[in-house]
Amino acid sequence: MKVTTSRNGVASERIATALRESILRGEHPPGTRILQEDVAADFGASRLPVREAFRILEADGLITLVANTGAWVSRLSLAECEEIYQLRERIEPLLLGYSIQNLTPEQLDRLDELAVTMQTLRDPEEFLRLDREFHLLSYAGAHTAILGDTVRRLWNTTQHYRRAYTLLLDPDGNRIVHDEHHMLVQALRRADADDAERVLLGHIRRTRLELARHPALFD
């Protein structure tokens, strides 16, 4: 019995990881139904690890499980998205403040490298991948019981809308995003929590305000 449970656990993590990556890449748009039997067939698995994988992804904020209908990729209304971004504006600077004193020189160098690399990219998906690495790495020095997991969940939930925002950027908006990344790295290197938190709050707020100008994204 223990072996079976272990195997199901390994299978569910493998399935959850693959589905998480595909959802974050935009292969399953918000509102898409994911059928348990299709996933089981794709992975050569029974339904038990698929159900467990779905529970993992629901906890990640990536899917919504609806009784008697199955799993759906999470989608937000404009009001829900605005509320989540307002929440992010408040808690991510707090998480950054917890992190700033514990970031290593190697992590700061990687943040600098990511900021420079993102500025040269033309592929939106690669930008999104590195941008996610950049911001989550900036929080890596924080040791929290709840806040870090909450922020990652909110990032997952808003991934599709971050993609939409990236595609909406004009040259001036794109320049501002990159300037803010560099300003954030400079503040982190100085261990200036007030400045870093200020830059980050404005960075997140800018996305919220731009998305609010495009309500059709949420239809």
PDB file of C-alpha atoms in Angstrom:
ATOM      1  CA  MET A   1       0.000   0.000   0.000  1.00  0.00           C
ATOM      2  CA  LYS A   2       2.834   2.415   0.831  1.00  0.00           C
ATOM      3  CA  VAL A   3       4.499   1.733  -2.517  1.00  0.00           C
ATOM      4  CA  THR A   4       1.271   2.448  -4.386  1.00  0.00           C
ATOM      5  CA  THR A   5       0.758   5.710  -2.526  1.00  0.00           C
ATOM      6  CA  SER A   6       4.325   6.723  -3.259  1.00  0.00           C
ATOM      7  CA  ARG A   7       3.980   5.949  -6.944  1.00  0.00           C
ATOM      8  CA  ASN A   8       0.728   7.880  -7.157  1.00  0.00           C
ATOM      9  CA  GLY A   9       2.415  10.787  -5.387  1.00  0.00           C
ATOM     10  CA  VAL A  10       5.290  10.823  -7.867  1.00  0.00           C
ATOM     11  CA  ALA A  11       2.886  10.584 -10.799  1.00  0.00           C
ATOM     12  CA  SER A  12       0.664  13.380  -9.494  1.00  0.00           C
ATOM     13  CA  GLU A  13       3.661  15.702  -9.029  1.00  0.00           C
ATOM     14  CA  ARG A  14       4.877  14.895 -12.538  1.00  0.00           C
ATOM     15  CA  ILE A  15       1.455  15.593 -14.026  1.00  0.00           C
ATOM     16  CA  ALA A  16       0.985  18.758 -11.967  1.00  0.00           C
ATOM     17  CA  THR A  17       4.409  20.070 -13.024  1.00  0.00           C
ATOM     18  CA  ALA A  18       3.725  19.487 -16.722  1.00  0.00           C
ATOM     19  CA  LEU A  19       0.248  21.035 -16.575  1.00  0.00           C
ATOM     20  CA  ARG A  20       1.507  23.980 -14.502  1.00  0.00           C
ATOM     21  CA  GLU A  21       4.155  24.763 -17.107  1.00  0.00           C
ATOM     22  CA  SER A  22       1.718  24.492 -20.005  1.00  0.00           C
ATOM     23  CA  ILE A  23      -0.849  26.729 -18.287  1.00  0.00           C
ATOM     24  CA  LEU A  24       1.800  29.336 -17.443  1.00  0.00           C
ATOM     25  CA  ARG A  25       2.966  29.253 -21.079  1.00  0.00           C
ATOM     26  CA  GLY A  26      -0.576  30.118 -22.156  1.00  0.00           C
ATOM     27  CA  GLU A  27      -1.328  26.805 -23.844  1.00  0.00           C
ATOM     28  CA  HIS A  28      -4.602  26.586 -21.896  1.00  0.00           C
ATOM     29  CA  PRO A  29      -6.341  29.990 -21.862  1.00  0.00           C
ATOM     30  CA  PRO A  30      -8.489  31.057 -18.895  1.00  0.00           C
ATOM     31  CA  GLY A  31     -11.833  29.289 -18.892  1.00  0.00           C
ATOM     32  CA  THR A  32     -10.517  26.224 -20.726  1.00  0.00           C
ATOM     33  CA  ARG A  33     -11.834  22.919 -19.430  1.00  0.00           C
ATOM     34  CA  ILE A  34      -9.213  20.266 -18.689  1.00  0.00           C
ATOM     35  CA  LEU A  35     -10.673  16.781 -18.863  1.00  0.00           C
ATOM     36  CA  GLN A  36      -9.456  14.241 -16.340  1.00  0.00           C
ATOM     37  CA  GLU A  37      -9.681  11.351 -18.791  1.00  0.00           C
ATOM     38  CA  ASP A  38      -7.675  13.231 -21.439  1.00  0.00           C
ATOM     39  CA  VAL A  39      -4.899  14.026 -18.958  1.00  0.00           C
ATOM     40  CA  ALA A  40      -4.842  10.417 -17.753  1.00  0.00           C
ATOM     41  CA  ALA A  41      -4.493   9.197 -21.342  1.00  0.00           C
ATOM     42  CA  ASP A  42      -1.789  11.756 -22.185  1.00  0.00           C
ATOM     43  CA  PHE A  43       0.335  10.717 -19.204  1.00  0.00           C
ATOM     44  CA  GLY A  44      -0.485   7.015 -19.202  1.00  0.00           C
ATOM     45  CA  ALA A  45      -1.794   7.369 -15.658  1.00  0.00           C
ATOM     46  CA  SER A  46      -4.858   6.311 -13.725  1.00  0.00           C
ATOM     47  CA  ARG A  47      -7.414   8.871 -12.611  1.00  0.00           C
ATOM     48  CA  LEU A  48      -6.200   8.920  -8.996  1.00  0.00           C
ATOM     49  CA  PRO A  49      -2.908  10.784  -9.603  1.00  0.00           C
ATOM     50  CA  VAL A  50      -4.696  13.082 -12.061  1.00  0.00           C
ATOM     51  CA  ARG A  51      -7.212  14.043  -9.394  1.00  0.00           C
ATOM     52  CA  GLU A  52      -4.348  14.705  -6.966  1.00  0.00           C
ATOM     53  CA  ALA A  53      -2.551  16.785  -9.616  1.00  0.00           C
ATOM     54  CA  PHE A  54      -5.719  18.834 -10.063  1.00  0.00           C
ATOM     55  CA  ARG A  55      -5.833  19.495  -6.315  1.00  0.00           C
ATOM     56  CA  ILE A  56      -2.204  20.664  -6.414  1.00  0.00           C
ATOM     57  CA  LEU A  57      -2.971  23.028  -9.302  1.00  0.00           C
ATOM     58  CA  GLU A  58      -6.062  24.356  -7.546  1.00  0.00           C
ATOM     59  CA  ALA A  59      -3.911  25.163  -4.503  1.00  0.00           C
ATOM     60  CA  ASP A  60      -1.500  26.921  -6.903  1.00  0.00           C
ATOM     61  CA  GLY A  61      -4.340  29.150  -8.121  1.00  0.00           C
ATOM     62  CA  LEU A  62      -4.079  27.816 -11.666  1.00  0.00           C
ATOM     63  CA  ILE A  63      -7.321  25.862 -11.991  1.00  0.00           C
ATOM     64  CA  THR A  64     -10.764  25.885 -10.445  1.00  0.00           C
ATOM     65  CA  LEU A  65     -12.441  22.601  -9.556  1.00  0.00           C
ATOM     66  CA  VAL A  66     -16.214  22.642 -10.003  1.00  0.00           C
ATOM     67  CA  ALA A  67     -18.249  19.822  -8.493  1.00  0.00           C
ATOM     68  CA  ASN A  68     -19.650  17.420 -11.097  1.00  0.00           C
ATOM     69  CA  THR A  69     -18.139  19.350 -14.013  1.00  0.00           C
ATOM     70  CA  GLY A  70     -14.373  19.049 -13.588  1.00  0.00           C
ATOM     71  CA  ALA A  71     -11.354  21.332 -13.827  1.00  0.00           C
ATOM     72  CA  TRP A  72     -11.221  24.710 -15.513  1.00  0.00           C
ATOM     73  CA  VAL A  73      -8.247  27.016 -16.011  1.00  0.00           C
ATOM     74  CA  SER A  74      -8.822  29.910 -13.635  1.00  0.00           C
ATOM     75  CA  ARG A  75     -10.140  33.112 -15.119  1.00  0.00           C
ATOM     76  CA  LEU A  76     -10.719  36.518 -13.594  1.00  0.00           C
ATOM     77  CA  SER A  77     -13.231  39.274 -14.074  1.00  0.00           C
ATOM     78  CA  LEU A  78     -11.860  42.796 -14.373  1.00  0.00           C
ATOM     79  CA  ALA A  79     -12.994  43.516 -10.804  1.00  0.00           C
ATOM     80  CA  GLU A  80     -11.279  40.383  -9.500  1.00  0.00           C
ATOM     81  CA  CYS A  81      -8.079  41.217 -11.379  1.00  0.00           C
ATOM     82  CA  GLU A  82      -8.049  44.764 -10.023  1.00  0.00           C
ATOM     83  CA  GLU A  83      -8.562  43.474  -6.485  1.00  0.00           C
ATOM     84  CA  ILE A  84      -5.726  40.959  -6.826  1.00  0.00           C
ATOM     85  CA  TYR A  85      -3.384  43.601  -8.212  1.00  0.00           C
ATOM     86  CA  GLN A  86      -4.280  45.967  -5.378  1.00  0.00           C
ATOM     87  CA  LEU A  87      -3.483  43.156  -2.964  1.00  0.00           C
ATOM     88  CA  ARG A  88      -0.176  42.539  -4.748  1.00  0.00           C
ATOM     89  CA  GLU A  89       0.682  46.244  -4.515  1.00  0.00           C
ATOM     90  CA  ARG A  90       0.502  45.944  -0.749  1.00  0.00           C
ATOM     91  CA  ILE A  91       1.961  42.545   0.057  1.00  0.00           C
ATOM     92  CA  GLU A  92       4.766  42.196  -2.506  1.00  0.00           C
ATOM     93  CA  PRO A  93       6.636  45.275  -1.235  1.00  0.00           C
ATOM     94  CA  LEU A  94       6.269  43.774   2.247  1.00  0.00           C
ATOM     95  CA  LEU A  95       7.748  40.482   1.046  1.00  0.00           C
ATOM     96  CA  LEU A  96      10.548  42.365  -0.710  1.00  0.00           C
ATOM     97  CA  GLY A  97      11.313  44.180   2.548  1.00  0.00           C
ATOM     98  CA  TYR A  98      11.678  40.834   4.301  1.00  0.00           C
ATOM     99  CA  SER A  99      13.969  39.596   1.534  1.00  0.00           C
ATOM    100  CA  ILE A 100      16.297  42.501   0.914  1.00  0.00           C
ATOM    101  CA  GLN A 101      18.748  41.992   3.784  1.00  0.00           C
ATOM    102  CA  ASN A 102      19.231  38.305   2.967  1.00  0.00           C
ATOM    103  CA  LEU A 103      19.897  38.396  -0.775  1.00  0.00           C
ATOM    104  CA  THR A 104      23.332  37.033  -1.612  1.00  0.00           C
ATOM    105  CA  PRO A 105      25.838  38.692  -3.971  1.00  0.00           C
ATOM    106  CA  GLU A 106      25.211  35.831  -6.409  1.00  0.00           C
ATOM    107  CA  GLN A 107      21.470  36.446  -6.348  1.00  0.00           C
ATOM    108  CA  LEU A 108      21.977  40.177  -6.873  1.00  0.00           C
ATOM    109  CA  ASP A 109      24.273  39.466  -9.833  1.00  0.00           C
ATOM    110  CA  ARG A 110      21.638  37.152 -11.318  1.00  0.00           C
ATOM    111  CA  LEU A 111      18.976  39.847 -10.900  1.00  0.00           C
ATOM    112  CA  ASP A 112      21.246  42.299 -12.715  1.00  0.00           C
ATOM    113  CA  GLU A 113      21.840  39.765 -15.482  1.00  0.00           C
ATOM    114  CA  LEU A 114      18.109  39.127 -15.866  1.00  0.00           C
ATOM    115  CA  ALA A 115      17.326  42.846 -16.054  1.00  0.00           C
ATOM    116  CA  VAL A 116      19.881  43.285 -18.833  1.00  0.00           C
ATOM    117  CA  THR A 117      18.774  40.173 -20.740  1.00  0.00           C
ATOM    118  CA  MET A 118      15.074  41.075 -20.618  1.00  0.00           C
ATOM    119  CA  GLN A 119      15.846  44.406 -22.221  1.00  0.00           C
ATOM    120  CA  THR A 120      17.136  42.657 -25.357  1.00  0.00           C
ATOM    121  CA  LEU A 121      14.303  40.146 -25.768  1.00  0.00           C
ATOM    122  CA  ARG A 122      11.720  40.191 -28.537  1.00  0.00           C
ATOM    123  CA  ASP A 123       9.942  36.983 -27.563  1.00  0.00           C
ATOM    124  CA  PRO A 124       7.064  37.779 -25.134  1.00  0.00           C
ATOM    125  CA  GLU A 125       7.032  34.255 -23.682  1.00  0.00           C
ATOM    126  CA  GLU A 126      10.740  34.339 -22.914  1.00  0.00           C
ATOM    127  CA  PHE A 127      10.291  37.777 -21.349  1.00  0.00           C
ATOM    128  CA  LEU A 128       7.469  36.445 -19.148  1.00  0.00           C
ATOM    129  CA  ARG A 129       9.587  33.488 -18.059  1.00  0.00           C
ATOM    130  CA  LEU A 130      12.560  35.655 -17.104  1.00  0.00           C
ATOM    131  CA  ASP A 131      10.380  38.352 -15.555  1.00  0.00           C
ATOM    132  CA  ARG A 132       8.834  35.724 -13.290  1.00  0.00           C
ATOM    133  CA  GLU A 133      12.293  34.459 -12.353  1.00  0.00           C
ATOM    134  CA  PHE A 134      13.433  38.031 -11.699  1.00  0.00           C
ATOM    135  CA  HIS A 135      10.664  38.973  -9.297  1.00  0.00           C
ATOM    136  CA  LEU A 136      10.452  35.663  -7.455  1.00  0.00           C
ATOM    137  CA  LEU A 137      14.245  35.687  -7.059  1.00  0.00           C
ATOM    138  CA  SER A 138      14.023  39.166  -5.546  1.00  0.00           C
ATOM    139  CA  TYR A 139      11.819  37.624  -2.838  1.00  0.00           C
ATOM    140  CA  ALA A 140      14.121  34.631  -2.275  1.00  0.00           C
ATOM    141  CA  GLY A 141      15.722  36.111   0.845  1.00  0.00           C
ATOM    142  CA  ALA A 142      12.408  36.233   2.709  1.00  0.00           C
ATOM    143  CA  HIS A 143      11.627  33.502   5.226  1.00  0.00           C
ATOM    144  CA  THR A 144       7.882  33.522   5.743  1.00  0.00           C
ATOM    145  CA  ALA A 145       5.260  30.982   6.724  1.00  0.00           C
ATOM    146  CA  ILE A 146       2.452  32.313   4.523  1.00  0.00           C
ATOM    147  CA  LEU A 147       3.382  35.406   2.538  1.00  0.00           C
ATOM    148  CA  GLY A 148       5.738  33.823  -0.007  1.00  0.00           C
ATOM    149  CA  ASP A 149       3.273  31.097  -0.963  1.00  0.00           C
ATOM    150  CA  THR A 150       0.470  33.666  -1.185  1.00  0.00           C
ATOM    151  CA  VAL A 151       2.479  35.828  -3.576  1.00  0.00           C
ATOM    152  CA  ARG A 152       3.348  32.864  -5.801  1.00  0.00           C
ATOM    153  CA  ARG A 153      -0.323  31.892  -5.942  1.00  0.00           C
ATOM    154  CA  LEU A 154      -1.329  35.422  -6.952  1.00  0.00           C
ATOM    155  CA  TRP A 155       1.369  35.400  -9.637  1.00  0.00           C
ATOM    156  CA  ASN A 156      -0.060  32.157 -10.997  1.00  0.00           C
ATOM    157  CA  THR A 157      -3.595  33.500 -10.993  1.00  0.00           C
ATOM    158  CA  THR A 158      -2.634  36.651 -12.902  1.00  0.00           C
ATOM    159  CA  GLN A 159      -0.181  35.037 -15.360  1.00  0.00           C
ATOM    160  CA  HIS A 160      -2.511  35.262 -18.363  1.00  0.00           C
ATOM    161  CA  TYR A 161      -3.188  38.934 -17.665  1.00  0.00           C
ATOM    162  CA  ARG A 162       0.515  39.703 -17.297  1.00  0.00           C
ATOM    163  CA  ARG A 163       0.903  38.173 -20.766  1.00  0.00           C
ATOM    164  CA  ALA A 164      -1.851  40.435 -22.086  1.00  0.00           C
ATOM    165  CA  TYR A 165      -0.196  43.457 -20.482  1.00  0.00           C
ATOM    166  CA  THR A 166       3.148  42.588 -22.068  1.00  0.00           C
ATOM    167  CA  LEU A 167       1.541  42.436 -25.511  1.00  0.00           C
ATOM    168  CA  LEU A 168      -0.172  45.804 -24.947  1.00  0.00           C
ATOM    169  CA  LEU A 169       3.044  47.690 -24.166  1.00  0.00           C
ATOM    170  CA  ASP A 170       4.087  50.445 -26.543  1.00  0.00           C
ATOM    171  CA  PRO A 171       7.782  51.430 -26.823  1.00  0.00           C
ATOM    172  CA  ASP A 172       7.523  53.986 -24.015  1.00  0.00           C
ATOM    173  CA  GLY A 173       5.762  51.522 -21.719  1.00  0.00           C
ATOM    174  CA  ASN A 174       8.304  48.859 -22.535  1.00  0.00           C
ATOM    175  CA  ARG A 175      11.162  51.230 -21.693  1.00  0.00           C
ATOM    176  CA  ILE A 176       9.575  52.114 -18.350  1.00  0.00           C
ATOM    177  CA  VAL A 177       9.253  48.434 -17.411  1.00  0.00           C
ATOM    178  CA  HIS A 178      12.951  47.840 -18.047  1.00  0.00           C
ATOM    179  CA  ASP A 179      13.976  51.063 -16.303  1.00  0.00           C
ATOM    180  CA  GLU A 180      12.036  49.947 -13.239  1.00  0.00           C
ATOM    181  CA  HIS A 181      13.778  46.566 -13.259  1.00  0.00           C
ATOM    182  CA  HIS A 182      17.170  48.302 -13.250  1.00  0.00           C
ATOM    183  CA  MET A 183      16.051  50.749 -10.533  1.00  0.00           C
ATOM    184  CA  LEU A 184      14.886  47.830  -8.429  1.00  0.00           C
ATOM    185  CA  VAL A 185      18.235  46.044  -8.750  1.00  0.00           C
ATOM    186  CA  GLN A 186      20.086  49.221  -7.783  1.00  0.00           C
ATOM    187  CA  ALA A 187      17.920  49.665  -4.692  1.00  0.00           C
ATOM    188  CA  LEU A 188      18.429  46.017  -3.722  1.00  0.00           C
ATOM    189  CA  ARG A 189      22.199  46.385  -4.070  1.00  0.00           C
ATOM    190  CA  ARG A 190      22.065  49.392  -1.732  1.00  0.00           C
ATOM    191  CA  ALA A 191      19.786  47.420   0.609  1.00  0.00           C
ATOM    192  CA  ASP A 192      17.474  50.444   0.425  1.00  0.00           C
ATOM    193  CA  ALA A 193      14.170  48.844   1.359  1.00  0.00           C
ATOM    194  CA  ASP A 194      12.133  52.061   1.142  1.00  0.00           C
ATOM    195  CA  ASP A 195      13.259  52.786  -2.414  1.00  0.00           C
ATOM    196  CA  ALA A 196      12.928  49.167  -3.535  1.00  0.00           C
ATOM    197  CA  GLU A 197       9.407  48.918  -2.141  1.00  0.00           C
ATOM    198  CA  ARG A 198       8.415  52.210  -3.776  1.00  0.00           C
ATOM    199  CA  VAL A 199       9.685  51.102  -7.195  1.00  0.00           C
ATOM    200  CA  LEU A 200       7.956  47.741  -6.895  1.00  0.00           C
ATOM    201  CA  LEU A 201       4.621  49.232  -5.862  1.00  0.00           C
ATOM    202  CA  GLY A 202       4.643  51.533  -8.900  1.00  0.00           C
ATOM    203  CA  HIS A 203       5.713  48.645 -11.139  1.00  0.00           C
ATOM    204  CA  ILE A 204       2.718  46.536 -10.096  1.00  0.00           C
ATOM    205  CA  ARG A 205       0.289  49.466 -10.115  1.00  0.00           C
ATOM    206  CA  ARG A 206       1.252  50.366 -13.673  1.00  0.00           C
ATOM    207  CA  THR A 207       0.127  46.922 -14.828  1.00  0.00           C
ATOM    208  CA  ARG A 208      -3.179  47.204 -12.976  1.00  0.00           C
ATOM    209  CA  LEU A 209      -3.999  50.596 -14.454  1.00  0.00           C
ATOM    210  CA  GLU A 210      -3.136  49.503 -17.998  1.00  0.00           C
ATOM    211  CA  LEU A 211      -5.231  46.340 -17.756  1.00  0.00           C
ATOM    212  CA  ALA A 212      -8.189  48.374 -16.475  1.00  0.00           C
ATOM    213  CA  ARG A 213      -8.087  50.320 -19.744  1.00  0.00           C
ATOM    214  CA  HIS A 214      -8.802  47.107 -21.679  1.00  0.00           C
ATOM    215  CA  PRO A 215     -11.948  45.505 -20.208  1.00  0.00           C
ATOM    216  CA  ALA A 216     -12.412  43.367 -23.335  1.00  0.00           C
ATOM    217  CA  LEU A 217      -9.543  41.177 -22.094  1.00  0.00           C
ATOM    218  CA  PHE A 218     -11.857  39.865 -19.391  1.00  0.00           C
ATOM    219  CA  ASP A 219     -14.875  38.991 -21.563  1.00  0.00           C
TER     220      ASP A 219
END
